[in-house]
Amino acid sequence: MRKAILTLMVVAICSISAVRAQRVQFGLKGGLNVNTVSLNGDVFKSSNQLGFFLGPTLKADLLGFGLDISALYDQRDMQINETAIIQKSILIPINARLTLGLQGFNLFGAAGPQLEFNVGDKEFKWFDANAISNTFTMKKSNLSFNIGGGVTIKNLELGVAYNIAIGKTADVDSFDQFTDQLKEHRRAHTNTWKLSLAVYL
């Protein structure tokens, strides 16, 4: 499965390069991790918020079909055995996209895997080459799956996604195992909703 994800990343980058003359946009994406999503203001209450994410993003579109890939710093407040901790991670979501163009705005759906690298350990230092090389490895990453959609108005994009936690990337050896884990964890308490706003250049 690790080879499959690496292949997907290479295909995503090559596909984006191949359609660069069509519609490729760079931008900045940020948002909130929340427990539940609703149409009222409760979604923004502090009791419903788990943390935030922020980082660069890139998307490519060709005749309504496309890809997006981001590198997001993610920080969450968690409770483990009644102890409050702050979880810090780098997220790499890779999504396939389907866009429907309407008058004045676009609707889109997106889904794909996400890699998570823990950068919250005391041993981790951003300017330590050994720490970085030891952290950003597939065997130490966590694997999850995003599915969602949203609306694009000019250079602004509002999105909502459901993130399904699967486990350690190294423990998923095949696509069948990936789909089995996805079905098993689709309602797990560790899953979260993501509300995002992206601004593209």
PDB file of C-alpha atoms in Angstrom:
ATOM      1  CA  MET A   1       0.000   0.000   0.000  1.00  0.00           C
ATOM      2  CA  ARG A   2       2.913   2.324   0.666  1.00  0.00           C
ATOM      3  CA  LYS A   3       4.082   1.818  -2.919  1.00  0.00           C
ATOM      4  CA  ALA A   4       0.555   2.522  -4.146  1.00  0.00           C
ATOM      5  CA  ILE A   5       0.404   5.820  -2.263  1.00  0.00           C
ATOM      6  CA  LEU A   6       3.844   6.851  -3.511  1.00  0.00           C
ATOM      7  CA  THR A   7       2.738   5.970  -7.043  1.00  0.00           C
ATOM      8  CA  LEU A   8      -0.401   8.053  -6.557  1.00  0.00           C
ATOM      9  CA  MET A   9       1.699  11.021  -5.433  1.00  0.00           C
ATOM     10  CA  VAL A  10       3.936  10.708  -8.501  1.00  0.00           C
ATOM     11  CA  VAL A  11       0.900  10.391 -10.790  1.00  0.00           C
ATOM     12  CA  ALA A  12      -0.662  13.452  -9.150  1.00  0.00           C
ATOM     13  CA  ILE A  13       2.456  15.551  -9.683  1.00  0.00           C
ATOM     14  CA  CYS A  14       2.897  14.340 -13.269  1.00  0.00           C
ATOM     15  CA  SER A  15      -0.778  14.913 -14.036  1.00  0.00           C
ATOM     16  CA  ILE A  16      -0.602  18.440 -12.676  1.00  0.00           C
ATOM     17  CA  SER A  17       2.478  19.091 -14.815  1.00  0.00           C
ATOM     18  CA  ALA A  18       0.749  17.637 -17.871  1.00  0.00           C
ATOM     19  CA  VAL A  19      -2.246  19.969 -17.570  1.00  0.00           C
ATOM     20  CA  ARG A  20      -0.352  23.065 -16.481  1.00  0.00           C
ATOM     21  CA  ALA A  21      -1.440  24.839 -19.659  1.00  0.00           C
ATOM     22  CA  GLN A  22      -5.080  24.195 -18.800  1.00  0.00           C
ATOM     23  CA  ARG A  23      -5.904  25.208 -15.227  1.00  0.00           C
ATOM     24  CA  VAL A  24      -3.368  24.927 -12.415  1.00  0.00           C
ATOM     25  CA  GLN A  25      -3.693  27.121  -9.341  1.00  0.00           C
ATOM     26  CA  PHE A  26      -1.564  27.615  -6.246  1.00  0.00           C
ATOM     27  CA  GLY A  27      -3.068  28.912  -3.041  1.00  0.00           C
ATOM     28  CA  LEU A  28      -3.292  28.906   0.718  1.00  0.00           C
ATOM     29  CA  LYS A  29      -5.738  26.697   2.612  1.00  0.00           C
ATOM     30  CA  GLY A  30      -6.797  26.899   6.238  1.00  0.00           C
ATOM     31  CA  GLY A  31      -9.633  25.727   8.403  1.00  0.00           C
ATOM     32  CA  LEU A  32     -10.979  24.004  11.483  1.00  0.00           C
ATOM     33  CA  ASN A  33     -11.195  20.409  12.675  1.00  0.00           C
ATOM     34  CA  VAL A  34     -14.607  19.881  14.299  1.00  0.00           C
ATOM     35  CA  ASN A  35     -16.572  17.066  15.906  1.00  0.00           C
ATOM     36  CA  THR A  36     -19.851  17.631  14.096  1.00  0.00           C
ATOM     37  CA  VAL A  37     -21.187  19.707  11.216  1.00  0.00           C
ATOM     38  CA  SER A  38     -24.492  21.593  11.356  1.00  0.00           C
ATOM     39  CA  LEU A  39     -26.155  24.489   9.567  1.00  0.00           C
ATOM     40  CA  ASN A  40     -26.388  26.622  12.698  1.00  0.00           C
ATOM     41  CA  GLY A  41     -23.705  28.458  14.628  1.00  0.00           C
ATOM     42  CA  ASP A  42     -23.019  25.497  16.929  1.00  0.00           C
ATOM     43  CA  VAL A  43     -20.381  24.227  14.518  1.00  0.00           C
ATOM     44  CA  PHE A  44     -18.140  27.154  15.489  1.00  0.00           C
ATOM     45  CA  LYS A  45     -18.531  26.772  19.254  1.00  0.00           C
ATOM     46  CA  SER A  46     -15.291  26.126  21.110  1.00  0.00           C
ATOM     47  CA  SER A  47     -16.687  22.872  22.516  1.00  0.00           C
ATOM     48  CA  ASN A  48     -17.079  21.567  18.962  1.00  0.00           C
ATOM     49  CA  GLN A  49     -13.645  22.631  17.742  1.00  0.00           C
ATOM     50  CA  LEU A  50     -10.682  20.255  17.869  1.00  0.00           C
ATOM     51  CA  GLY A  51      -8.010  22.402  16.243  1.00  0.00           C
ATOM     52  CA  PHE A  52      -6.912  24.076  13.039  1.00  0.00           C
ATOM     53  CA  PHE A  53      -4.862  23.490   9.899  1.00  0.00           C
ATOM     54  CA  LEU A  54      -3.028  25.806   7.502  1.00  0.00           C
ATOM     55  CA  GLY A  55      -0.693  25.471   4.535  1.00  0.00           C
ATOM     56  CA  PRO A  56      -0.071  25.714   0.789  1.00  0.00           C
ATOM     57  CA  THR A  57      -2.280  23.914  -1.695  1.00  0.00           C
ATOM     58  CA  LEU A  58      -2.298  23.214  -5.412  1.00  0.00           C
ATOM     59  CA  LYS A  59      -5.092  22.077  -7.704  1.00  0.00           C
ATOM     60  CA  ALA A  60      -5.305  21.195 -11.378  1.00  0.00           C
ATOM     61  CA  ASP A  61      -8.438  20.910 -13.506  1.00  0.00           C
ATOM     62  CA  LEU A  62      -9.001  19.497 -16.970  1.00  0.00           C
ATOM     63  CA  LEU A  63     -12.548  19.512 -18.348  1.00  0.00           C
ATOM     64  CA  GLY A  64     -14.101  19.134 -14.906  1.00  0.00           C
ATOM     65  CA  PHE A  65     -11.768  16.390 -13.690  1.00  0.00           C
ATOM     66  CA  GLY A  66      -8.814  17.253 -11.513  1.00  0.00           C
ATOM     67  CA  LEU A  67      -6.524  16.709  -8.560  1.00  0.00           C
ATOM     68  CA  ASP A  68      -5.476  18.648  -5.520  1.00  0.00           C
ATOM     69  CA  ILE A  69      -2.575  18.176  -3.132  1.00  0.00           C
ATOM     70  CA  SER A  70      -1.701  20.146  -0.001  1.00  0.00           C
ATOM     71  CA  ALA A  71       0.912  20.329   2.752  1.00  0.00           C
ATOM     72  CA  LEU A  72      -0.883  21.394   5.926  1.00  0.00           C
ATOM     73  CA  TYR A  73       0.307  22.096   9.442  1.00  0.00           C
ATOM     74  CA  ASP A  74      -2.351  20.624  11.727  1.00  0.00           C
ATOM     75  CA  GLN A  75      -2.712  21.262  15.468  1.00  0.00           C
ATOM     76  CA  ARG A  76      -5.342  19.636  17.688  1.00  0.00           C
ATOM     77  CA  ASP A  77      -6.228  19.628  21.374  1.00  0.00           C
ATOM     78  CA  MET A  78      -6.765  16.095  22.643  1.00  0.00           C
ATOM     79  CA  GLN A  79      -7.560  14.284  25.877  1.00  0.00           C
ATOM     80  CA  ILE A  80      -5.717  11.022  26.600  1.00  0.00           C
ATOM     81  CA  ASN A  81      -6.381   9.389  29.958  1.00  0.00           C
ATOM     82  CA  GLU A  82      -7.756  12.720  31.215  1.00  0.00           C
ATOM     83  CA  THR A  83      -4.515  14.426  30.245  1.00  0.00           C
ATOM     84  CA  ALA A  84      -4.683  17.349  27.821  1.00  0.00           C
ATOM     85  CA  ILE A  85      -2.126  17.224  25.017  1.00  0.00           C
ATOM     86  CA  ILE A  86      -1.498  19.180  21.836  1.00  0.00           C
ATOM     87  CA  GLN A  87      -1.039  17.055  18.723  1.00  0.00           C
ATOM     88  CA  LYS A  88       1.049  18.637  15.959  1.00  0.00           C
ATOM     89  CA  SER A  89       1.210  17.076  12.506  1.00  0.00           C
ATOM     90  CA  ILE A  90       1.972  17.685   8.861  1.00  0.00           C
ATOM     91  CA  LEU A  91      -0.854  16.443   6.633  1.00  0.00           C
ATOM     92  CA  ILE A  92      -0.492  15.526   2.951  1.00  0.00           C
ATOM     93  CA  PRO A  93      -3.978  15.047   1.446  1.00  0.00           C
ATOM     94  CA  ILE A  94      -4.192  13.935  -2.209  1.00  0.00           C
ATOM     95  CA  ASN A  95      -7.683  14.172  -3.701  1.00  0.00           C
ATOM     96  CA  ALA A  96      -9.317  13.371  -7.008  1.00  0.00           C
ATOM     97  CA  ARG A  97     -11.844  16.079  -7.911  1.00  0.00           C
ATOM     98  CA  LEU A  98     -14.985  16.379 -10.010  1.00  0.00           C
ATOM     99  CA  THR A  99     -16.179  19.925 -10.741  1.00  0.00           C
ATOM    100  CA  LEU A 100     -19.554  21.078 -12.020  1.00  0.00           C
ATOM    101  CA  GLY A 101     -19.514  24.581 -13.483  1.00  0.00           C
ATOM    102  CA  LEU A 102     -22.600  26.696 -12.874  1.00  0.00           C
ATOM    103  CA  GLN A 103     -23.408  30.322 -13.548  1.00  0.00           C
ATOM    104  CA  GLY A 104     -21.191  32.399 -11.280  1.00  0.00           C
ATOM    105  CA  PHE A 105     -19.800  29.511  -9.202  1.00  0.00           C
ATOM    106  CA  ASN A 106     -18.644  25.886  -9.290  1.00  0.00           C
ATOM    107  CA  LEU A 107     -19.585  22.882  -7.180  1.00  0.00           C
ATOM    108  CA  PHE A 108     -17.001  20.170  -6.570  1.00  0.00           C
ATOM    109  CA  GLY A 109     -16.642  16.778  -4.957  1.00  0.00           C
ATOM    110  CA  ALA A 110     -13.304  15.409  -3.772  1.00  0.00           C
ATOM    111  CA  ALA A 111     -11.958  12.211  -2.229  1.00  0.00           C
ATOM    112  CA  GLY A 112      -8.582  10.629  -1.584  1.00  0.00           C
ATOM    113  CA  PRO A 113      -5.995   9.374   0.898  1.00  0.00           C
ATOM    114  CA  GLN A 114      -4.146  11.500   3.434  1.00  0.00           C
ATOM    115  CA  LEU A 115      -0.758  10.951   5.069  1.00  0.00           C
ATOM    116  CA  GLU A 116      -0.043  12.328   8.542  1.00  0.00           C
ATOM    117  CA  PHE A 117       3.428  12.867  10.017  1.00  0.00           C
ATOM    118  CA  ASN A 118       3.827  13.610  13.719  1.00  0.00           C
ATOM    119  CA  VAL A 119       5.953  16.710  14.393  1.00  0.00           C
ATOM    120  CA  GLY A 120       4.932  17.151  18.017  1.00  0.00           C
ATOM    121  CA  ASP A 121       7.562  14.943  19.661  1.00  0.00           C
ATOM    122  CA  LYS A 122      10.105  16.682  21.877  1.00  0.00           C
ATOM    123  CA  GLU A 123      12.873  15.059  19.834  1.00  0.00           C
ATOM    124  CA  PHE A 124      11.638  16.657  16.608  1.00  0.00           C
ATOM    125  CA  LYS A 125      13.362  19.856  15.471  1.00  0.00           C
ATOM    126  CA  TRP A 126      12.555  21.642  12.243  1.00  0.00           C
ATOM    127  CA  PHE A 127      16.165  22.501  11.462  1.00  0.00           C
ATOM    128  CA  ASP A 128      17.586  19.083  12.333  1.00  0.00           C
ATOM    129  CA  ALA A 129      18.125  17.076   9.142  1.00  0.00           C
ATOM    130  CA  ASN A 130      18.204  13.744  10.996  1.00  0.00           C
ATOM    131  CA  ALA A 131      14.991  14.485  12.852  1.00  0.00           C
ATOM    132  CA  ILE A 132      13.261  15.441   9.607  1.00  0.00           C
ATOM    133  CA  SER A 133      14.479  12.366   7.710  1.00  0.00           C
ATOM    134  CA  ASN A 134      13.420  10.089  10.584  1.00  0.00           C
ATOM    135  CA  THR A 135       9.981  11.687  10.870  1.00  0.00           C
ATOM    136  CA  PHE A 136       8.935  11.975   7.235  1.00  0.00           C
ATOM    137  CA  THR A 137       8.993   8.286   6.371  1.00  0.00           C
ATOM    138  CA  MET A 138       6.086   6.198   5.132  1.00  0.00           C
ATOM    139  CA  LYS A 139       6.494   3.597   7.889  1.00  0.00           C
ATOM    140  CA  LYS A 140       5.988   6.246  10.585  1.00  0.00           C
ATOM    141  CA  SER A 141       3.067   7.976   8.907  1.00  0.00           C
ATOM    142  CA  ASN A 142      -0.615   7.555   9.671  1.00  0.00           C
ATOM    143  CA  LEU A 143      -3.109   6.902   6.889  1.00  0.00           C
ATOM    144  CA  SER A 144      -6.630   8.291   6.589  1.00  0.00           C
ATOM    145  CA  PHE A 145      -9.194   9.026   3.890  1.00  0.00           C
ATOM    146  CA  ASN A 146     -10.996  12.270   3.051  1.00  0.00           C
ATOM    147  CA  ILE A 147     -14.346  12.590   1.282  1.00  0.00           C
ATOM    148  CA  GLY A 148     -16.200  15.847   0.814  1.00  0.00           C
ATOM    149  CA  GLY A 149     -17.069  18.738  -1.451  1.00  0.00           C
ATOM    150  CA  GLY A 150     -17.737  22.423  -1.595  1.00  0.00           C
ATOM    151  CA  VAL A 151     -18.211  25.518  -3.682  1.00  0.00           C
ATOM    152  CA  THR A 152     -15.763  27.717  -5.617  1.00  0.00           C
ATOM    153  CA  ILE A 153     -16.499  31.403  -6.250  1.00  0.00           C
ATOM    154  CA  LYS A 154     -13.815  33.110  -8.324  1.00  0.00           C
ATOM    155  CA  ASN A 155     -10.558  32.525  -6.398  1.00  0.00           C
ATOM    156  CA  LEU A 156     -12.224  31.479  -3.114  1.00  0.00           C
ATOM    157  CA  GLU A 157     -13.084  27.892  -2.253  1.00  0.00           C
ATOM    158  CA  LEU A 158     -15.198  26.754   0.687  1.00  0.00           C
ATOM    159  CA  GLY A 159     -15.072  23.068   1.512  1.00  0.00           C
ATOM    160  CA  VAL A 160     -16.210  20.462   3.991  1.00  0.00           C
ATOM    161  CA  ALA A 161     -14.708  16.975   4.304  1.00  0.00           C
ATOM    162  CA  TYR A 162     -15.094  13.928   6.511  1.00  0.00           C
ATOM    163  CA  ASN A 163     -11.763  12.407   7.546  1.00  0.00           C
ATOM    164  CA  ILE A 164     -11.753   8.667   8.300  1.00  0.00           C
ATOM    165  CA  ALA A 165      -8.759   7.526  10.346  1.00  0.00           C
ATOM    166  CA  ILE A 166      -7.411   4.145   9.201  1.00  0.00           C
ATOM    167  CA  GLY A 167      -4.150   3.563  11.095  1.00  0.00           C
ATOM    168  CA  LYS A 168      -0.455   3.206  10.420  1.00  0.00           C
ATOM    169  CA  THR A 169       0.410   3.328   6.725  1.00  0.00           C
ATOM    170  CA  ALA A 170       2.927   0.502   7.206  1.00  0.00           C
ATOM    171  CA  ASP A 171       0.159  -1.812   8.486  1.00  0.00           C
ATOM    172  CA  VAL A 172      -1.911  -1.520   5.299  1.00  0.00           C
ATOM    173  CA  ASP A 173      -0.416  -3.968   2.823  1.00  0.00           C
ATOM    174  CA  SER A 174      -2.990  -4.053   0.015  1.00  0.00           C
ATOM    175  CA  PHE A 175      -5.877  -2.157  -1.538  1.00  0.00           C
ATOM    176  CA  ASP A 176      -8.331  -4.770  -0.243  1.00  0.00           C
ATOM    177  CA  GLN A 177      -7.039  -4.246   3.286  1.00  0.00           C
ATOM    178  CA  PHE A 178      -7.334  -0.494   2.780  1.00  0.00           C
ATOM    179  CA  THR A 179     -11.001  -0.753   1.768  1.00  0.00           C
ATOM    180  CA  ASP A 180     -11.721  -3.165   4.645  1.00  0.00           C
ATOM    181  CA  GLN A 181     -10.147  -0.752   7.138  1.00  0.00           C
ATOM    182  CA  LEU A 182     -12.082   2.115   5.567  1.00  0.00           C
ATOM    183  CA  LYS A 183     -15.397   0.315   6.062  1.00  0.00           C
ATOM    184  CA  GLU A 184     -14.476  -0.699   9.612  1.00  0.00           C
ATOM    185  CA  HIS A 185     -13.451   2.803  10.714  1.00  0.00           C
ATOM    186  CA  ARG A 186     -16.018   4.903   8.847  1.00  0.00           C
ATOM    187  CA  ARG A 187     -17.928   5.650  12.071  1.00  0.00           C
ATOM    188  CA  ALA A 188     -15.031   5.614  14.550  1.00  0.00           C
ATOM    189  CA  HIS A 189     -14.876   8.289  17.258  1.00  0.00           C
ATOM    190  CA  THR A 190     -11.437   9.318  16.009  1.00  0.00           C
ATOM    191  CA  ASN A 191     -12.907  10.574  12.725  1.00  0.00           C
ATOM    192  CA  THR A 192     -13.313  14.320  12.282  1.00  0.00           C
ATOM    193  CA  TRP A 193     -14.927  16.882  10.022  1.00  0.00           C
ATOM    194  CA  LYS A 194     -12.828  19.532   8.293  1.00  0.00           C
ATOM    195  CA  LEU A 195     -14.117  22.977   7.353  1.00  0.00           C
ATOM    196  CA  SER A 196     -11.778  24.762   4.978  1.00  0.00           C
ATOM    197  CA  LEU A 197     -11.299  28.035   3.118  1.00  0.00           C
ATOM    198  CA  ALA A 198      -8.763  28.246   0.303  1.00  0.00           C
ATOM    199  CA  VAL A 199      -7.604  31.360  -1.531  1.00  0.00           C
ATOM    200  CA  TYR A 200      -6.049  30.707  -4.953  1.00  0.00           C
ATOM    201  CA  LEU A 201      -3.777  33.003  -6.916  1.00  0.00           C
TER     202      LEU A 201
END
